[in-house]
PDB file of C-alpha atoms in Angstrom:
ATOM      1  CA  UNK A 208      -0.196   0.214  -0.299  1.00  0.00           C
ATOM      2  CA  UNK A 209       1.217   3.542  -0.516  1.00  0.00           C
ATOM      3  CA  UNK A 210       0.318   6.576   1.502  1.00  0.00           C
ATOM      4  CA  UNK A 211      -1.185   9.867   0.286  1.00  0.00           C
ATOM      5  CA  UNK A 212       0.764  12.816   0.931  1.00  0.00           C
ATOM      6  CA  UNK A 213      -1.933  14.790   2.641  1.00  0.00           C
ATOM      7  CA  UNK A 214      -3.983  14.722   5.553  1.00  0.00           C
ATOM      8  CA  UNK A 215      -7.845  13.918   5.390  1.00  0.00           C
ATOM      9  CA  UNK A 216     -11.270  14.423   7.411  1.00  0.00           C
ATOM     10  CA  UNK A 217     -12.997  11.269   7.333  1.00  0.00           C
ATOM     11  CA  UNK A 218     -15.380  13.121   5.144  1.00  0.00           C
ATOM     12  CA  UNK A 219     -12.600  14.366   2.908  1.00  0.00           C
ATOM     13  CA  UNK A 220     -11.518  11.040   2.770  1.00  0.00           C
ATOM     14  CA  UNK A 221     -14.783   9.908   1.053  1.00  0.00           C
ATOM     15  CA  UNK A 222     -15.172  12.445  -1.012  1.00  0.00           C
ATOM     16  CA  UNK A 223     -11.452  12.606  -2.872  1.00  0.00           C
ATOM     17  CA  UNK A 224     -11.433   8.462  -2.730  1.00  0.00           C
ATOM     18  CA  UNK A 225     -15.266   8.878  -5.331  1.00  0.00           C
ATOM     19  CA  UNK A 226     -13.154  10.778  -7.500  1.00  0.00           C
ATOM     20  CA  UNK A 227     -10.693   7.579  -7.255  1.00  0.00           C
ATOM     21  CA  UNK A 228     -10.008   4.928  -9.608  1.00  0.00           C
ATOM     22  CA  UNK A 229      -8.437   2.642  -7.010  1.00  0.00           C
ATOM     23  CA  UNK A 230      -9.718   2.743  -3.867  1.00  0.00           C
ATOM     24  CA  UNK A 231      -8.564   3.402  -1.264  1.00  0.00           C
ATOM     25  CA  UNK A 232      -8.268   2.506   3.341  1.00  0.00           C
ATOM     26  CA  UNK A 233      -8.516   5.231   6.205  1.00  0.00           C
ATOM     27  CA  UNK A 234      -6.211   5.269   8.802  1.00  0.00           C
ATOM     28  CA  UNK A 235      -5.625   8.392  10.882  1.00  0.00           C
ATOM     29  CA  UNK A 236      -5.622  10.767   8.276  1.00  0.00           C
ATOM     30  CA  UNK A 237      -3.352   8.874   5.617  1.00  0.00           C
ATOM     31  CA  UNK A 238      -5.380   7.023   3.237  1.00  0.00           C
ATOM     32  CA  UNK A 239      -3.661   3.942   1.469  1.00  0.00           C
ATOM     33  CA  UNK A 240      -3.820   2.592  -2.225  1.00  0.00           C
ATOM     34  CA  UNK A 241      -4.846  -1.397  -2.035  1.00  0.00           C
ATOM     35  CA  UNK A 242      -2.964  -3.494  -4.261  1.00  0.00           C
ATOM     36  CA  UNK A 243      -4.554  -5.818  -7.126  1.00  0.00           C
ATOM     37  CA  UNK A 244      -5.810  -9.140  -6.519  1.00  0.00           C
ATOM     38  CA  UNK A 245      -5.076 -12.251  -8.814  1.00  0.00           C
ATOM     39  CA  UNK A 246      -7.957 -13.384 -10.440  1.00  0.00           C
ATOM     40  CA  UNK A 247      -8.136 -16.440  -8.018  1.00  0.00           C
ATOM     41  CA  UNK A 248      -7.913 -14.434  -5.283  1.00  0.00           C
ATOM     42  CA  UNK A 249     -11.309 -12.950  -6.874  1.00  0.00           C
ATOM     43  CA  UNK A 250     -13.174 -15.919  -7.654  1.00  0.00           C
ATOM     44  CA  UNK A 251     -12.431 -17.173  -3.592  1.00  0.00           C
ATOM     45  CA  UNK A 252     -14.363 -13.772  -2.912  1.00  0.00           C
ATOM     46  CA  UNK A 253     -16.924 -14.481  -5.301  1.00  0.00           C
ATOM     47  CA  UNK A 254     -17.487 -17.829  -4.660  1.00  0.00           C
ATOM     48  CA  UNK A 255     -17.994 -16.964  -0.856  1.00  0.00           C
ATOM     49  CA  UNK A 256     -20.167 -14.087  -1.714  1.00  0.00           C
ATOM     50  CA  UNK A 257     -21.963 -15.786  -3.961  1.00  0.00           C
ATOM     51  CA  UNK A 258     -22.892 -18.690  -1.191  1.00  0.00           C
ATOM     52  CA  UNK A 259     -23.353 -16.709   1.537  1.00  0.00           C
ATOM     53  CA  UNK A 260     -26.029 -13.592  -0.227  1.00  0.00           C
ATOM     54  CA  UNK A 261     -28.067 -16.778  -0.540  1.00  0.00           C
ATOM     55  CA  UNK A 262     -27.576 -18.706   2.277  1.00  0.00           C
ATOM     56  CA  UNK A 263     -28.453 -15.279   4.597  1.00  0.00           C
ATOM     57  CA  UNK A 264     -31.160 -12.823   2.766  1.00  0.00           C
ATOM     58  CA  UNK A 265     -34.097 -14.679   4.417  1.00  0.00           C
ATOM     59  CA  UNK A 266     -32.586 -14.468   8.043  1.00  0.00           C
ATOM     60  CA  UNK A 267     -32.361 -11.004   7.032  1.00  0.00           C
ATOM     61  CA  UNK A 268     -28.492  -9.813   6.941  1.00  0.00           C
ATOM     62  CA  UNK A 269     -26.746  -7.857   4.292  1.00  0.00           C
ATOM     63  CA  UNK A 270     -23.568  -9.617   2.639  1.00  0.00           C
ATOM     64  CA  UNK A 271     -20.733  -7.320   0.789  1.00  0.00           C
ATOM     65  CA  UNK A 272     -17.906  -7.257  -1.350  1.00  0.00           C
ATOM     66  CA  UNK A 273     -14.829  -5.926  -1.241  1.00  0.00           C
ATOM     67  CA  UNK A 274     -17.004  -2.503  -2.396  1.00  0.00           C
ATOM     68  CA  UNK A 275     -17.654  -2.357   0.851  1.00  0.00           C
ATOM     69  CA  UNK A 276     -16.128   0.034   3.767  1.00  0.00           C
ATOM     70  CA  UNK A 277     -16.201  -1.529   6.876  1.00  0.00           C
ATOM     71  CA  UNK A 278     -15.409   1.523   9.636  1.00  0.00           C
ATOM     72  CA  UNK A 279     -13.891   1.021  12.886  1.00  0.00           C
ATOM     73  CA  UNK A 280     -15.660   4.212  14.139  1.00  0.00           C
ATOM     74  CA  UNK A 281     -17.718   6.904  12.704  1.00  0.00           C
ATOM     75  CA  UNK A 282     -14.414   8.516  12.570  1.00  0.00           C
ATOM     76  CA  UNK A 283     -12.062   4.668  10.908  1.00  0.00           C
ATOM     77  CA  UNK A 284     -10.209   3.404  10.011  1.00  0.00           C
ATOM     78  CA  UNK A 285     -12.550   2.396   7.600  1.00  0.00           C
ATOM     79  CA  UNK A 286     -11.014  -1.241   5.175  1.00  0.00           C
ATOM     80  CA  UNK A 287     -12.596  -3.158   3.000  1.00  0.00           C
ATOM     81  CA  UNK A 288     -12.894  -6.282   3.623  1.00  0.00           C
ATOM     82  CA  UNK A 289     -13.361  -9.187   0.697  1.00  0.00           C
ATOM     83  CA  UNK A 290     -16.177 -10.174   2.533  1.00  0.00           C
ATOM     84  CA  UNK A 291     -18.124  -8.968   5.099  1.00  0.00           C
ATOM     85  CA  UNK A 292     -22.207  -9.837   6.192  1.00  0.00           C
ATOM     86  CA  UNK A 293     -23.666  -7.754   8.601  1.00  0.00           C
ATOM     87  CA  UNK A 294     -27.337  -8.787  10.723  1.00  0.00           C
ATOM     88  CA  UNK A 295     -27.456  -5.462  12.261  1.00  0.00           C
ATOM     89  CA  UNK A 296     -30.354  -2.740  11.150  1.00  0.00           C
ATOM     90  CA  UNK A 297     -28.474  -0.268  10.759  1.00  0.00           C
ATOM     91  CA  UNK A 298     -26.148  -1.094   8.692  1.00  0.00           C
ATOM     92  CA  UNK A 299     -29.317  -1.915   6.057  1.00  0.00           C
ATOM     93  CA  UNK A 300     -29.062   1.969   5.252  1.00  0.00           C
ATOM     94  CA  UNK A 301     -25.144   2.643   5.812  1.00  0.00           C
ATOM     95  CA  UNK A 302     -24.679   5.461   2.931  1.00  0.00           C
ATOM     96  CA  UNK A 303     -20.421   5.209   3.559  1.00  0.00           C
ATOM     97  CA  UNK A 304     -19.252   2.652   5.463  1.00  0.00           C
ATOM     98  CA  UNK A 305     -20.975  -0.745   7.665  1.00  0.00           C
ATOM     99  CA  UNK A 306     -19.993  -0.874  11.072  1.00  0.00           C
ATOM    100  CA  UNK A 307     -21.880  -3.620  12.979  1.00  0.00           C
ATOM    101  CA  UNK A 308     -20.434  -6.872  10.302  1.00  0.00           C
ATOM    102  CA  UNK A 309     -20.589 -10.349  12.482  1.00  0.00           C
ATOM    103  CA  UNK A 310     -18.281 -11.898   9.220  1.00  0.00           C
ATOM    104  CA  UNK A 311     -15.403 -11.132   8.261  1.00  0.00           C
ATOM    105  CA  UNK A 312     -13.597 -12.344   5.444  1.00  0.00           C
ATOM    106  CA  UNK A 313     -10.216 -12.193   3.808  1.00  0.00           C
ATOM    107  CA  UNK A 314      -8.979 -13.739   0.613  1.00  0.00           C
ATOM    108  CA  UNK A 315      -5.107 -13.788   1.508  1.00  0.00           C
ATOM    109  CA  UNK A 316      -1.770 -12.792  -0.329  1.00  0.00           C
ATOM    110  CA  UNK A 317       1.613 -12.334   0.028  1.00  0.00           C
ATOM    111  CA  UNK A 318       1.821  -9.142  -0.139  1.00  0.00           C
ATOM    112  CA  UNK A 319      -1.604  -8.342   2.679  1.00  0.00           C
ATOM    113  CA  UNK A 320      -0.675 -11.788   4.593  1.00  0.00           C
ATOM    114  CA  UNK A 321       0.715 -10.262   7.100  1.00  0.00           C
ATOM    115  CA  UNK A 322      -1.225  -7.563   7.654  1.00  0.00           C
ATOM    116  CA  UNK A 323      -4.500  -9.406   7.574  1.00  0.00           C
ATOM    117  CA  UNK A 324      -3.693 -11.628   9.882  1.00  0.00           C
ATOM    118  CA  UNK A 325      -1.962  -8.874  12.470  1.00  0.00           C
ATOM    119  CA  UNK A 326      -2.886  -5.069  12.101  1.00  0.00           C
ATOM    120  CA  UNK A 327      -5.768  -5.990  10.449  1.00  0.00           C
ATOM    121  CA  UNK A 328      -7.833  -8.442  13.164  1.00  0.00           C
ATOM    122  CA  UNK A 329      -6.411  -6.223  15.877  1.00  0.00           C
ATOM    123  CA  UNK A 330      -8.909  -3.315  14.559  1.00  0.00           C
ATOM    124  CA  UNK A 331     -11.130  -5.810  13.608  1.00  0.00           C
ATOM    125  CA  UNK A 332     -11.356  -7.553  17.221  1.00  0.00           C
ATOM    126  CA  UNK A 333     -12.857  -3.847  18.324  1.00  0.00           C
ATOM    127  CA  UNK A 334     -15.707  -4.573  16.564  1.00  0.00           C
ATOM    128  CA  UNK A 335     -18.234  -5.858  19.108  1.00  0.00           C
ATOM    129  CA  UNK A 336     -20.672  -6.997  16.725  1.00  0.00           C
ATOM    130  CA  UNK A 337     -17.543  -9.077  15.414  1.00  0.00           C
ATOM    131  CA  UNK A 338     -18.649 -12.286  16.118  1.00  0.00           C
ATOM    132  CA  UNK A 339     -16.544 -14.529  13.209  1.00  0.00           C
ATOM    133  CA  UNK A 340     -12.947 -13.669  11.562  1.00  0.00           C
ATOM    134  CA  UNK A 341     -11.675 -16.188   8.256  1.00  0.00           C
ATOM    135  CA  UNK A 342      -8.661 -16.037   6.818  1.00  0.00           C
ATOM    136  CA  UNK A 343      -8.568 -17.698   3.360  1.00  0.00           C
ATOM    137  CA  UNK A 344      -5.260 -18.770   1.569  1.00  0.00           C
ATOM    138  CA  UNK A 345      -5.119 -17.963  -1.720  1.00  0.00           C
ATOM    139  CA  UNK A 346      -2.064 -20.378  -2.842  1.00  0.00           C
ATOM    140  CA  UNK A 347      -3.263 -23.240  -0.612  1.00  0.00           C
ATOM    141  CA  UNK A 348      -6.302 -24.192   0.247  1.00  0.00           C
ATOM    142  CA  UNK A 349      -6.370 -23.458   3.596  1.00  0.00           C
ATOM    143  CA  UNK A 350      -9.242 -21.765   5.752  1.00  0.00           C
ATOM    144  CA  UNK A 351      -8.661 -20.344   9.062  1.00  0.00           C
ATOM    145  CA  UNK A 352     -11.133 -19.453  11.307  1.00  0.00           C
ATOM    146  CA  UNK A 353     -11.649 -17.489  14.383  1.00  0.00           C
ATOM    147  CA  UNK A 354     -14.755 -17.754  16.695  1.00  0.00           C
ATOM    148  CA  UNK A 355     -14.591 -14.712  19.763  1.00  0.00           C
ATOM    149  CA  UNK A 356     -16.730 -16.697  22.278  1.00  0.00           C
ATOM    150  CA  UNK A 357     -19.413 -15.986  24.878  1.00  0.00           C
ATOM    151  CA  UNK A 358     -16.068 -14.563  27.034  1.00  0.00           C
ATOM    152  CA  UNK A 359     -15.356 -13.181  24.411  1.00  0.00           C
ATOM    153  CA  UNK A 360     -11.440 -14.793  23.715  1.00  0.00           C
ATOM    154  CA  UNK A 361     -10.976 -15.835  20.092  1.00  0.00           C
ATOM    155  CA  UNK A 362     -10.769 -19.022  19.059  1.00  0.00           C
ATOM    156  CA  UNK A 363      -9.171 -20.713  16.254  1.00  0.00           C
ATOM    157  CA  UNK A 364      -9.945 -22.760  14.176  1.00  0.00           C
ATOM    158  CA  UNK A 365      -8.490 -24.536  11.224  1.00  0.00           C
ATOM    159  CA  UNK A 366      -9.953 -26.826   7.710  1.00  0.00           C
ATOM    160  CA  UNK A 367      -8.162 -28.310   5.033  1.00  0.00           C
ATOM    161  CA  UNK A 368      -9.643 -29.478   1.428  1.00  0.00           C
ATOM    162  CA  UNK A 369     -12.908 -31.934   2.443  1.00  0.00           C
ATOM    163  CA  UNK A 370     -13.869 -30.139   5.367  1.00  0.00           C
ATOM    164  CA  UNK A 371     -16.384 -27.882   5.938  1.00  0.00           C
ATOM    165  CA  UNK A 372     -16.196 -24.842   7.764  1.00  0.00           C
ATOM    166  CA  UNK A 373     -19.431 -23.429  10.248  1.00  0.00           C
ATOM    167  CA  UNK A 374     -20.000 -19.969   9.643  1.00  0.00           C
ATOM    168  CA  UNK A 375     -22.582 -20.084  13.875  1.00  0.00           C
ATOM    169  CA  UNK A 376     -22.216 -16.141  13.443  1.00  0.00           C
ATOM    170  CA  UNK A 377     -25.015 -16.356  10.126  1.00  0.00           C
ATOM    171  CA  UNK A 378     -26.083 -19.911  11.072  1.00  0.00           C
ATOM    172  CA  UNK A 379     -24.634 -21.499   7.575  1.00  0.00           C
ATOM    173  CA  UNK A 380     -22.321 -24.455   6.823  1.00  0.00           C
ATOM    174  CA  UNK A 381     -19.942 -24.031   4.247  1.00  0.00           C
ATOM    175  CA  UNK A 382     -17.467 -27.170   2.323  1.00  0.00           C
ATOM    176  CA  UNK A 383     -14.072 -25.892   1.802  1.00  0.00           C
ATOM    177  CA  UNK A 384     -14.701 -27.620  -2.065  1.00  0.00           C
ATOM    178  CA  UNK A 385     -17.452 -24.754  -2.337  1.00  0.00           C
ATOM    179  CA  UNK A 386     -14.556 -21.539  -1.804  1.00  0.00           C
ATOM    180  CA  UNK A 387     -12.038 -23.043  -3.937  1.00  0.00           C
ATOM    181  CA  UNK A 388     -14.452 -23.950  -6.590  1.00  0.00           C
ATOM    182  CA  UNK A 389     -13.640 -23.402 -10.095  1.00  0.00           C
ATOM    183  CA  UNK A 390     -10.545 -22.681  -8.613  1.00  0.00           C
ATOM    184  CA  UNK A 391      -6.923 -24.710  -8.943  1.00  0.00           C
ATOM    185  CA  UNK A 392      -4.181 -25.266  -6.744  1.00  0.00           C
ATOM    186  CA  UNK A 393      -0.879 -25.823  -9.122  1.00  0.00           C
ATOM    187  CA  UNK A 394       1.687 -27.750  -8.090  1.00  0.00           C
ATOM    188  CA  UNK A 395       4.451 -25.854  -5.675  1.00  0.00           C
ATOM    189  CA  UNK A 396       1.503 -23.605  -4.451  1.00  0.00           C
ATOM    190  CA  UNK A 397       0.318 -21.513  -7.628  1.00  0.00           C
ATOM    191  CA  UNK A 398      -2.705 -20.615  -8.141  1.00  0.00           C
ATOM    192  CA  UNK A 399      -4.796 -21.662 -11.585  1.00  0.00           C
ATOM    193  CA  UNK A 400      -8.636 -21.355 -12.690  1.00  0.00           C
ATOM    194  CA  UNK A 401     -10.133 -24.200 -13.404  1.00  0.00           C
ATOM    195  CA  UNK A 402     -12.230 -23.996 -17.485  1.00  0.00           C
TER     196      UNK A 402
END
């Protein structure tokens, strides 16, 4: 990510970003351009979004793709997760960003993995509504799930090929195979789209 040279208020950031060709995350007045994703990264995100959208609409929950900002507070930071789901009525009328997701999904890439695991998850844990945080590999078929328990502690689960992932926050189960549908992991960790 590359920082912009000037300080922006949240309102200035929303106006400025609307005129930009790419998306930018916002931290303490600075903006950072988002790295472009691979075809496999996009396909994995689409598979998850489409599945969740079909499953949670009847529960009055909304599924958002990577074009939706999540605000940690009204003043930011503002991030762009790959997939998020909110069942909170307040997010149904949101205009610039949602603030009450129960599930956030990040598809990992070499350039963002450390950020997604570290600083970004640290920010997301500040959201009282967040119940689950899922990290999905784009070079290996690995799904990692962090779930907040009743005491507020985060529990960690890892899933691989042939496993099913239960997302308690939205009451659905999807398989690792569904997540990676039409995406093949090539030898040595490379990724190929299936035709």
